[in-house]
Short mmCIF file of N, CA and C and ligand atoms in Angstrom, two decimals:
data_model
loop_
_atom_site.label_atom_id
_atom_site.label_comp_id
_atom_site.label_asym_id
_atom_site.label_seq_id
_atom_site.Cartn_x
_atom_site.Cartn_y
_atom_site.Cartn_z
N MET A 9 65.78 51.18 70.62
CA MET A 9 64.46 50.76 70.06
C MET A 9 63.46 51.99 70.15
N ALA A 10 62.77 52.23 69.10
CA ALA A 10 61.75 53.28 69.12
C ALA A 10 60.46 52.80 69.76
N THR A 11 59.94 53.68 70.72
CA THR A 11 58.66 53.33 71.41
C THR A 11 57.75 54.46 71.31
N ALA A 12 56.46 54.16 71.25
CA ALA A 12 55.41 55.23 71.24
C ALA A 12 55.49 56.00 72.57
N ARG A 13 55.25 57.35 72.44
CA ARG A 13 55.25 58.20 73.58
C ARG A 13 54.39 59.33 73.38
N PRO A 14 54.12 60.11 74.56
CA PRO A 14 53.25 61.27 74.37
C PRO A 14 53.86 62.37 73.46
N GLY A 15 53.09 62.84 72.51
CA GLY A 15 53.50 63.85 71.59
C GLY A 15 52.73 65.18 71.73
N ARG A 16 52.16 65.59 70.68
CA ARG A 16 51.41 66.88 70.60
C ARG A 16 50.35 67.00 71.66
N VAL A 17 50.36 68.16 72.41
CA VAL A 17 49.38 68.42 73.45
C VAL A 17 48.06 68.69 72.72
N LEU A 18 47.03 67.95 73.19
CA LEU A 18 45.64 68.18 72.50
C LEU A 18 44.81 68.99 73.44
N ILE A 19 44.85 68.71 74.80
CA ILE A 19 44.12 69.58 75.74
C ILE A 19 45.15 69.98 76.84
N ALA A 20 45.43 71.25 76.88
CA ALA A 20 46.47 71.67 77.87
C ALA A 20 45.83 71.82 79.26
N GLU A 21 46.68 71.92 80.26
CA GLU A 21 46.30 71.89 81.70
C GLU A 21 45.29 73.11 81.92
N HIS A 22 45.57 74.29 81.46
CA HIS A 22 44.65 75.35 81.68
C HIS A 22 43.30 75.17 81.07
N GLU A 23 43.34 74.48 79.87
CA GLU A 23 42.01 74.20 79.13
C GLU A 23 41.15 73.27 79.99
N LEU A 24 41.93 72.23 80.56
CA LEU A 24 41.20 71.22 81.39
C LEU A 24 40.55 71.93 82.54
N ARG A 25 41.38 72.73 83.26
CA ARG A 25 40.88 73.43 84.41
C ARG A 25 39.63 74.30 84.09
N ALA A 26 39.72 75.07 83.07
CA ALA A 26 38.62 75.96 82.68
C ALA A 26 37.34 75.19 82.36
N ARG A 27 37.43 74.19 81.55
CA ARG A 27 36.30 73.46 81.11
C ARG A 27 35.70 72.61 82.25
N ILE A 28 36.46 72.00 83.02
CA ILE A 28 36.02 71.24 84.21
C ILE A 28 35.35 72.18 85.24
N GLY A 29 35.87 73.42 85.30
CA GLY A 29 35.18 74.35 86.25
C GLY A 29 33.75 74.68 85.76
N GLU A 30 33.66 74.78 84.38
CA GLU A 30 32.26 75.02 83.90
C GLU A 30 31.37 73.85 84.14
N LEU A 31 31.92 72.58 83.92
CA LEU A 31 31.12 71.40 84.02
C LEU A 31 30.66 71.29 85.53
N GLY A 32 31.60 71.60 86.48
CA GLY A 32 31.28 71.44 87.88
C GLY A 32 30.17 72.44 88.21
N GLN A 33 30.16 73.60 87.70
CA GLN A 33 29.18 74.63 87.95
C GLN A 33 27.82 74.19 87.44
N GLN A 34 27.85 73.63 86.26
CA GLN A 34 26.60 73.19 85.60
C GLN A 34 26.00 72.05 86.36
N ILE A 35 26.83 71.13 86.79
CA ILE A 35 26.42 69.99 87.51
C ILE A 35 25.83 70.40 88.97
N ALA A 36 26.43 71.38 89.52
CA ALA A 36 25.99 71.88 90.76
C ALA A 36 24.62 72.65 90.65
N ARG A 37 24.39 73.29 89.53
CA ARG A 37 23.08 73.88 89.32
C ARG A 37 22.09 72.80 89.08
N ASP A 38 22.47 71.77 88.21
CA ASP A 38 21.47 70.80 87.88
C ASP A 38 21.09 69.87 89.06
N TYR A 39 22.03 69.55 89.89
CA TYR A 39 21.70 68.67 91.01
C TYR A 39 21.40 69.40 92.33
N ASP A 40 21.83 70.57 92.43
CA ASP A 40 21.57 71.40 93.56
C ASP A 40 21.47 70.65 94.95
N ARG A 41 20.19 70.33 95.35
CA ARG A 41 20.10 69.60 96.71
C ARG A 41 19.72 68.12 96.46
N ASP A 42 19.99 67.53 95.34
CA ASP A 42 19.67 66.20 95.06
C ASP A 42 20.63 65.16 95.72
N ASN A 43 21.76 65.69 96.29
CA ASN A 43 22.73 64.78 96.90
C ASN A 43 23.07 63.48 96.04
N PRO A 44 23.60 63.81 94.87
CA PRO A 44 23.89 62.66 93.85
C PRO A 44 25.05 61.76 94.38
N VAL A 45 25.03 60.50 93.84
CA VAL A 45 26.22 59.65 93.99
C VAL A 45 27.00 59.80 92.71
N VAL A 46 28.22 60.28 92.82
CA VAL A 46 29.12 60.46 91.65
C VAL A 46 29.92 59.14 91.55
N VAL A 47 29.67 58.41 90.41
CA VAL A 47 30.36 57.11 90.23
C VAL A 47 31.46 57.30 89.15
N GLY A 48 32.66 57.09 89.56
CA GLY A 48 33.76 57.15 88.61
C GLY A 48 34.08 55.77 88.05
N VAL A 49 34.42 55.77 86.77
CA VAL A 49 34.73 54.50 86.08
C VAL A 49 36.23 54.30 86.14
N LEU A 50 36.72 53.28 86.73
CA LEU A 50 38.13 53.04 86.93
C LEU A 50 38.69 52.37 85.69
N GLN A 51 39.89 52.58 85.30
CA GLN A 51 40.70 53.45 86.09
C GLN A 51 40.72 54.85 85.57
N GLY A 52 40.54 55.00 84.24
CA GLY A 52 40.83 56.26 83.55
C GLY A 52 40.16 57.49 84.15
N ALA A 53 38.96 57.41 84.78
CA ALA A 53 38.28 58.63 85.20
C ALA A 53 38.67 59.19 86.57
N PHE A 54 39.62 58.56 87.23
CA PHE A 54 39.82 58.98 88.62
C PHE A 54 40.33 60.47 88.74
N LEU A 55 41.22 60.86 87.78
CA LEU A 55 41.74 62.19 87.86
C LEU A 55 40.68 63.23 87.51
N PHE A 56 39.95 62.99 86.37
CA PHE A 56 38.84 63.85 85.96
C PHE A 56 37.85 63.96 87.06
N MET A 57 37.43 62.93 87.64
CA MET A 57 36.45 62.89 88.70
C MET A 57 36.90 63.69 89.94
N SER A 58 38.12 63.56 90.33
CA SER A 58 38.60 64.32 91.46
C SER A 58 38.57 65.83 91.25
N ASP A 59 38.88 66.26 90.07
CA ASP A 59 38.84 67.65 89.70
C ASP A 59 37.35 68.10 89.60
N LEU A 60 36.57 67.25 88.97
CA LEU A 60 35.18 67.63 88.69
C LEU A 60 34.34 67.86 89.96
N ILE A 61 34.52 66.91 90.93
CA ILE A 61 33.76 67.05 92.16
C ILE A 61 34.20 68.29 92.99
N ARG A 62 35.46 68.66 92.83
CA ARG A 62 35.97 69.83 93.64
C ARG A 62 35.48 71.11 92.94
N ALA A 63 35.04 70.99 91.69
CA ALA A 63 34.47 72.15 90.99
C ALA A 63 32.94 72.25 91.19
N ALA A 64 32.37 71.29 91.82
CA ALA A 64 30.88 71.22 92.04
C ALA A 64 30.57 71.46 93.56
N PRO A 65 30.22 72.69 93.93
CA PRO A 65 30.09 73.04 95.32
C PRO A 65 28.65 72.59 95.87
N ILE A 66 28.41 71.19 95.85
CA ILE A 66 27.16 70.75 96.43
C ILE A 66 27.45 69.53 97.26
N ASP A 67 26.39 69.07 97.99
CA ASP A 67 26.60 67.83 98.71
C ASP A 67 26.46 66.61 97.72
N LEU A 68 27.43 65.77 97.92
CA LEU A 68 27.47 64.58 97.01
C LEU A 68 28.29 63.48 97.72
N THR A 69 28.02 62.22 97.24
CA THR A 69 28.89 61.17 97.69
C THR A 69 29.49 60.52 96.47
N THR A 70 30.56 59.72 96.74
CA THR A 70 31.27 59.12 95.62
C THR A 70 31.41 57.61 95.72
N ASP A 71 31.51 56.96 94.57
CA ASP A 71 31.75 55.57 94.48
C ASP A 71 32.48 55.33 93.21
N PHE A 72 33.00 54.06 93.04
CA PHE A 72 33.72 53.70 91.81
C PHE A 72 33.26 52.41 91.32
N ILE A 73 33.35 52.27 90.02
CA ILE A 73 33.08 50.88 89.29
C ILE A 73 34.22 50.73 88.33
N GLY A 74 34.70 49.48 88.27
CA GLY A 74 35.84 49.18 87.51
C GLY A 74 35.47 48.29 86.29
N VAL A 75 35.83 48.76 85.09
CA VAL A 75 35.60 47.87 83.89
C VAL A 75 36.79 47.94 83.09
N SER A 76 36.95 46.88 82.31
CA SER A 76 38.11 46.81 81.35
C SER A 76 37.54 46.40 79.95
N SER A 77 37.99 47.20 78.98
CA SER A 77 37.60 46.78 77.58
C SER A 77 38.81 46.86 76.66
N TYR A 78 39.90 47.61 77.08
CA TYR A 78 40.96 47.76 76.13
C TYR A 78 42.12 46.74 76.43
N GLY A 79 42.13 46.17 77.65
CA GLY A 79 43.28 45.44 78.02
C GLY A 79 44.60 46.26 77.89
N VAL A 80 45.69 45.76 77.45
CA VAL A 80 46.88 46.61 77.32
C VAL A 80 47.16 47.19 75.99
N GLY A 81 46.28 46.91 75.01
CA GLY A 81 46.65 47.45 73.68
C GLY A 81 45.99 48.79 73.43
N THR A 82 45.99 49.26 72.22
CA THR A 82 45.41 50.55 71.82
C THR A 82 44.10 50.38 71.11
N LYS A 83 43.59 49.11 70.92
CA LYS A 83 42.26 48.87 70.15
C LYS A 83 41.33 48.27 71.15
N SER A 84 40.02 48.65 71.05
CA SER A 84 38.95 48.07 71.94
C SER A 84 38.88 46.57 71.59
N SER A 85 38.74 45.78 72.55
CA SER A 85 38.44 44.37 72.41
C SER A 85 36.95 44.22 72.08
N GLY A 86 36.16 45.17 72.40
CA GLY A 86 34.71 45.08 72.26
C GLY A 86 34.01 44.29 73.30
N HIS A 87 34.81 43.76 74.20
CA HIS A 87 34.27 42.90 75.23
C HIS A 87 34.45 43.58 76.57
N VAL A 88 33.38 43.96 77.25
CA VAL A 88 33.51 44.76 78.41
C VAL A 88 33.33 43.82 79.61
N ARG A 89 34.22 44.01 80.57
CA ARG A 89 34.38 43.15 81.72
C ARG A 89 34.29 44.00 82.98
N LEU A 90 33.40 43.53 83.98
CA LEU A 90 33.26 44.19 85.25
C LEU A 90 34.40 43.76 86.12
N VAL A 91 35.28 44.62 86.47
CA VAL A 91 36.45 44.25 87.34
C VAL A 91 36.20 44.45 88.77
N SER A 92 35.55 45.62 89.05
CA SER A 92 35.16 45.77 90.57
C SER A 92 33.86 46.54 90.59
N ASP A 93 33.04 46.22 91.55
CA ASP A 93 31.66 46.76 91.60
C ASP A 93 31.60 47.93 92.61
N LEU A 94 30.41 48.62 92.58
CA LEU A 94 30.22 49.69 93.45
C LEU A 94 30.18 49.14 94.88
N SER A 95 30.52 50.08 95.86
CA SER A 95 30.48 49.56 97.26
C SER A 95 29.07 49.70 97.92
N MET A 96 28.17 50.47 97.22
CA MET A 96 26.85 50.64 97.93
C MET A 96 25.72 50.50 96.89
N ALA A 97 24.52 50.40 97.43
CA ALA A 97 23.29 50.31 96.57
C ALA A 97 22.95 51.73 96.06
N ILE A 98 22.44 51.78 94.81
CA ILE A 98 22.07 53.02 94.21
C ILE A 98 20.68 53.21 94.00
N GLU A 99 19.88 52.19 94.30
CA GLU A 99 18.40 52.21 94.12
C GLU A 99 17.80 53.56 94.74
N GLY A 100 17.08 54.21 93.96
CA GLY A 100 16.41 55.46 94.46
C GLY A 100 17.39 56.70 94.55
N ARG A 101 18.54 56.52 94.15
CA ARG A 101 19.55 57.67 94.22
C ARG A 101 19.68 58.34 92.86
N HIS A 102 20.11 59.59 92.86
CA HIS A 102 20.45 60.29 91.63
C HIS A 102 21.96 59.86 91.39
N VAL A 103 22.16 59.28 90.26
CA VAL A 103 23.60 58.82 89.96
C VAL A 103 24.06 59.58 88.82
N LEU A 104 25.40 60.07 88.95
CA LEU A 104 26.12 60.70 87.91
C LEU A 104 27.29 59.87 87.52
N LEU A 105 27.34 59.21 86.40
CA LEU A 105 28.46 58.33 85.99
C LEU A 105 29.50 59.24 85.28
N VAL A 106 30.70 59.10 85.81
CA VAL A 106 31.79 59.90 85.24
C VAL A 106 32.86 59.00 84.57
N GLU A 107 32.99 59.31 83.23
CA GLU A 107 33.87 58.41 82.34
C GLU A 107 34.89 59.32 81.75
N ASP A 108 36.05 58.82 81.46
CA ASP A 108 37.06 59.52 80.79
C ASP A 108 36.79 59.77 79.30
N ILE A 109 36.37 58.71 78.69
CA ILE A 109 36.22 58.87 77.22
C ILE A 109 35.06 57.92 76.70
N VAL A 110 34.38 58.45 75.83
CA VAL A 110 33.46 57.54 74.99
C VAL A 110 33.96 57.46 73.55
N ASP A 111 34.25 56.15 73.13
CA ASP A 111 34.85 55.94 71.88
C ASP A 111 33.87 55.17 71.02
N THR A 112 33.95 53.82 71.00
CA THR A 112 32.89 53.10 70.29
C THR A 112 31.55 53.26 70.98
N GLY A 113 31.57 53.49 72.27
CA GLY A 113 30.32 53.54 73.08
C GLY A 113 29.88 52.27 73.77
N LEU A 114 30.68 51.15 73.48
CA LEU A 114 30.32 49.84 73.99
C LEU A 114 30.42 49.84 75.49
N THR A 115 31.46 50.46 76.10
CA THR A 115 31.72 50.48 77.60
C THR A 115 30.56 51.16 78.21
N LEU A 116 30.31 52.39 77.72
CA LEU A 116 29.25 53.15 78.31
C LEU A 116 27.84 52.54 78.17
N ALA A 117 27.55 51.98 77.08
CA ALA A 117 26.25 51.27 76.92
C ALA A 117 26.13 50.17 77.94
N TYR A 118 27.21 49.37 78.02
CA TYR A 118 27.31 48.30 79.06
C TYR A 118 27.00 48.87 80.52
N LEU A 119 27.76 49.95 80.85
CA LEU A 119 27.58 50.49 82.14
C LEU A 119 26.18 51.09 82.45
N LYS A 120 25.66 51.74 81.40
CA LYS A 120 24.30 52.32 81.63
C LYS A 120 23.24 51.24 81.78
N ARG A 121 23.42 50.10 81.04
CA ARG A 121 22.49 49.02 81.25
C ARG A 121 22.59 48.46 82.62
N ASN A 122 23.86 48.23 83.00
CA ASN A 122 24.17 47.63 84.31
C ASN A 122 23.61 48.53 85.47
N LEU A 123 23.78 49.78 85.45
CA LEU A 123 23.36 50.66 86.52
C LEU A 123 21.85 50.89 86.45
N GLU A 124 21.26 51.03 85.32
CA GLU A 124 19.80 51.21 85.21
C GLU A 124 19.06 49.95 85.81
N ALA A 125 19.68 48.78 85.68
CA ALA A 125 19.07 47.61 86.27
C ALA A 125 18.93 47.68 87.79
N ARG A 126 19.68 48.57 88.44
CA ARG A 126 19.70 48.76 89.91
C ARG A 126 18.64 49.81 90.36
N HIS A 127 17.87 50.30 89.41
CA HIS A 127 16.83 51.30 89.64
C HIS A 127 17.29 52.53 90.36
N PRO A 128 18.20 53.26 89.84
CA PRO A 128 18.51 54.60 90.45
C PRO A 128 17.29 55.55 90.10
N LYS A 129 17.22 56.61 90.96
CA LYS A 129 16.12 57.65 90.77
C LYS A 129 16.40 58.32 89.35
N SER A 130 17.64 58.63 89.07
CA SER A 130 18.01 59.15 87.73
C SER A 130 19.51 58.62 87.41
N LEU A 131 19.76 58.67 86.15
CA LEU A 131 21.18 58.31 85.69
C LEU A 131 21.58 59.28 84.62
N ARG A 132 22.63 59.99 84.94
CA ARG A 132 23.16 60.84 83.81
C ARG A 132 24.70 60.47 83.65
N VAL A 133 25.23 60.94 82.53
CA VAL A 133 26.65 60.60 82.28
C VAL A 133 27.39 61.86 81.94
N CYS A 134 28.61 61.99 82.52
CA CYS A 134 29.51 63.02 82.23
C CYS A 134 30.84 62.44 81.66
N VAL A 135 31.27 62.80 80.50
CA VAL A 135 32.54 62.34 79.96
C VAL A 135 33.44 63.44 79.69
N LEU A 136 34.66 63.23 79.99
CA LEU A 136 35.70 64.19 79.61
C LEU A 136 35.92 64.39 78.15
N ALA A 137 36.00 63.32 77.42
CA ALA A 137 36.34 63.40 76.02
C ALA A 137 35.40 62.57 75.15
N ASP A 138 34.88 63.00 74.12
CA ASP A 138 34.01 62.36 73.22
C ASP A 138 34.72 62.13 71.82
N LYS A 139 34.96 60.95 71.52
CA LYS A 139 35.68 60.60 70.22
C LYS A 139 34.49 60.20 69.24
N ILE A 140 33.67 61.14 68.87
CA ILE A 140 32.44 60.81 68.29
C ILE A 140 32.49 60.10 66.95
N GLU A 141 33.65 60.38 66.21
CA GLU A 141 33.84 59.67 64.93
C GLU A 141 33.89 58.15 65.05
N ARG A 142 34.28 57.68 66.23
CA ARG A 142 34.46 56.20 66.42
C ARG A 142 33.27 55.44 66.87
N ARG A 143 32.12 56.21 67.09
CA ARG A 143 30.97 55.61 67.69
C ARG A 143 30.33 54.48 66.87
N GLU A 144 30.17 53.31 67.59
CA GLU A 144 29.55 52.13 66.84
C GLU A 144 28.19 51.85 67.32
N ILE A 145 27.84 52.35 68.49
CA ILE A 145 26.38 52.27 68.96
C ILE A 145 26.00 53.64 69.57
N GLU A 146 24.74 53.88 69.43
CA GLU A 146 24.26 55.16 69.91
C GLU A 146 24.17 55.08 71.42
N VAL A 147 24.74 56.09 72.14
CA VAL A 147 24.63 56.05 73.55
C VAL A 147 24.52 57.56 74.08
N GLY A 148 23.54 57.79 75.00
CA GLY A 148 23.42 59.20 75.37
C GLY A 148 24.39 59.64 76.41
N VAL A 149 24.90 60.89 76.27
CA VAL A 149 25.86 61.45 77.14
C VAL A 149 25.22 62.85 77.48
N ASP A 150 25.21 63.16 78.82
CA ASP A 150 24.55 64.43 79.24
C ASP A 150 25.52 65.58 79.32
N TYR A 151 26.78 65.37 79.70
CA TYR A 151 27.73 66.41 79.86
C TYR A 151 29.02 65.90 79.15
N VAL A 152 29.52 66.84 78.22
CA VAL A 152 30.79 66.46 77.51
C VAL A 152 31.80 67.59 77.73
N GLY A 153 33.01 67.19 78.10
CA GLY A 153 34.06 68.17 78.28
C GLY A 153 34.57 68.63 76.97
N PHE A 154 35.09 67.68 76.14
CA PHE A 154 35.74 68.00 74.85
C PHE A 154 35.35 67.00 73.81
N THR A 155 35.10 67.46 72.59
CA THR A 155 35.06 66.50 71.50
C THR A 155 36.41 66.46 70.88
N ILE A 156 36.92 65.19 70.81
CA ILE A 156 38.32 65.07 70.31
C ILE A 156 38.40 64.24 69.02
N PRO A 157 39.52 64.41 68.20
CA PRO A 157 39.66 63.73 66.93
C PRO A 157 39.96 62.24 67.24
N ASN A 158 39.99 61.47 66.19
CA ASN A 158 40.23 60.03 66.24
C ASN A 158 41.71 59.76 66.35
N VAL A 159 42.29 60.08 67.41
CA VAL A 159 43.73 59.82 67.65
C VAL A 159 43.81 59.17 69.02
N TYR A 160 44.82 58.31 69.18
CA TYR A 160 44.98 57.63 70.57
C TYR A 160 45.56 58.77 71.50
N VAL A 161 44.86 58.89 72.63
CA VAL A 161 45.34 59.96 73.65
C VAL A 161 45.86 59.29 74.87
N VAL A 162 46.88 60.01 75.39
CA VAL A 162 47.43 59.62 76.72
C VAL A 162 47.49 60.88 77.61
N GLY A 163 47.52 60.64 78.87
CA GLY A 163 47.61 61.70 79.89
C GLY A 163 46.31 62.04 80.50
N TYR A 164 46.41 62.63 81.80
CA TYR A 164 45.24 62.94 82.52
C TYR A 164 44.20 61.79 82.59
N GLY A 165 44.79 60.67 82.93
CA GLY A 165 43.92 59.43 83.14
C GLY A 165 44.03 58.51 82.00
N PHE A 166 44.38 59.01 80.79
CA PHE A 166 44.42 58.12 79.64
C PHE A 166 45.82 57.43 79.57
N ASP A 167 45.79 56.11 79.34
CA ASP A 167 47.03 55.35 79.47
C ASP A 167 47.41 54.64 78.25
N LEU A 168 48.74 54.20 78.16
CA LEU A 168 49.11 53.23 77.18
C LEU A 168 49.78 52.16 77.99
N GLY A 169 49.14 51.02 78.08
CA GLY A 169 49.69 49.88 78.87
C GLY A 169 49.91 50.27 80.36
N GLY A 170 49.03 51.16 80.88
CA GLY A 170 49.16 51.58 82.32
C GLY A 170 50.01 52.83 82.53
N LEU A 171 50.77 53.26 81.49
CA LEU A 171 51.61 54.38 81.69
C LEU A 171 50.96 55.73 81.19
N TYR A 172 51.43 56.81 81.68
CA TYR A 172 51.14 58.20 81.25
C TYR A 172 49.85 58.71 81.86
N ARG A 173 49.21 58.00 82.71
CA ARG A 173 47.95 58.56 83.32
C ARG A 173 48.18 59.84 84.15
N ASN A 174 49.40 59.90 84.66
CA ASN A 174 49.70 61.01 85.52
C ASN A 174 50.11 62.28 84.90
N LEU A 175 50.13 62.39 83.60
CA LEU A 175 50.45 63.65 82.94
C LEU A 175 49.35 64.57 83.22
N PRO A 176 49.66 65.89 83.51
CA PRO A 176 48.58 66.83 83.77
C PRO A 176 47.88 67.42 82.61
N TYR A 177 48.10 66.87 81.40
CA TYR A 177 47.49 67.41 80.10
C TYR A 177 47.16 66.10 79.30
N VAL A 178 46.41 66.30 78.28
CA VAL A 178 46.07 65.24 77.33
C VAL A 178 46.90 65.41 76.01
N ALA A 179 47.60 64.41 75.69
CA ALA A 179 48.45 64.44 74.45
C ALA A 179 48.13 63.31 73.51
N ALA A 180 48.45 63.59 72.26
CA ALA A 180 48.31 62.46 71.27
C ALA A 180 49.51 61.57 71.36
N LEU A 181 49.20 60.29 71.16
CA LEU A 181 50.42 59.30 71.38
C LEU A 181 51.17 59.41 70.00
N GLU A 182 52.47 59.56 70.10
CA GLU A 182 53.34 59.64 68.96
C GLU A 182 53.91 58.31 68.69
N PRO A 183 53.60 57.75 67.52
CA PRO A 183 54.17 56.33 67.27
C PRO A 183 55.64 56.27 67.29
N GLY A 184 56.25 55.20 67.77
CA GLY A 184 57.71 55.08 67.91
C GLY A 184 58.24 54.63 66.55
C1 PRP B 214 38.67 52.97 78.13
C2 PRP B 214 37.92 54.13 78.63
C3 PRP B 214 36.48 53.76 78.55
C4 PRP B 214 36.46 52.92 77.34
C5 PRP B 214 35.85 53.66 76.18
O1 PRP B 214 38.85 52.00 79.09
O2 PRP B 214 38.28 54.43 80.00
O3 PRP B 214 36.04 53.08 79.64
O4 PRP B 214 37.82 52.47 77.02
O5 PRP B 214 35.89 52.93 75.04
P1 PRP B 214 34.62 52.41 74.23
O6 PRP B 214 33.70 53.65 74.10
O7 PRP B 214 35.19 52.07 72.87
O8 PRP B 214 34.02 51.30 74.89
P2 PRP B 214 40.04 50.99 79.26
O9 PRP B 214 39.56 49.58 79.06
O10 PRP B 214 41.20 51.53 78.45
O11 PRP B 214 40.33 51.11 80.85
P3 PRP B 214 40.99 52.22 81.68
O12 PRP B 214 39.82 53.25 82.05
O13 PRP B 214 41.34 51.45 83.01
O14 PRP B 214 42.08 52.92 80.96
#
């Protein structure tokens, strides 16, 4: 039986390392002594976030928020669900939200609304991949790793039905 699997490499391991290094330096310059809370969006962003914070030589704390919008398929359901909440209050804190991808923008718009309602001192967003062609609603992103084409991606946090997140590079999904 033919099954979809990782195909052409879109972002190689060395390209990820180089770009994330640049983002980390930029974030370190921008936040300097602000002691931000870096909030990773589960599950997809955990790999990117772990590399990003190690590339940012500043004092920071971390937290995670879990949402689900795609379920197990390859198409957005358009319905965003909070699966797990932050462990601490962010009122008065500088918050940097770290997401793996912005596609339609629905998830990020929901997250920004949700976090803004908790009155952080500032809220910025860093995404690894921006699939700009697919945007359905306008949503501001402050730091972008890569702009990618409209193909389904797997690897480096991106999954298909939970698989392939552990690949050290980003690949296009090859249909089976
Ligand atoms: C993916 C991704 C983003 C969202 C982006 O989440 O991690 O959160 O979709 O899509 P959008 O811009 O169209 O809203 P998914 O539900 O696949 O969860 P995961 O992070 O656990 O893989």
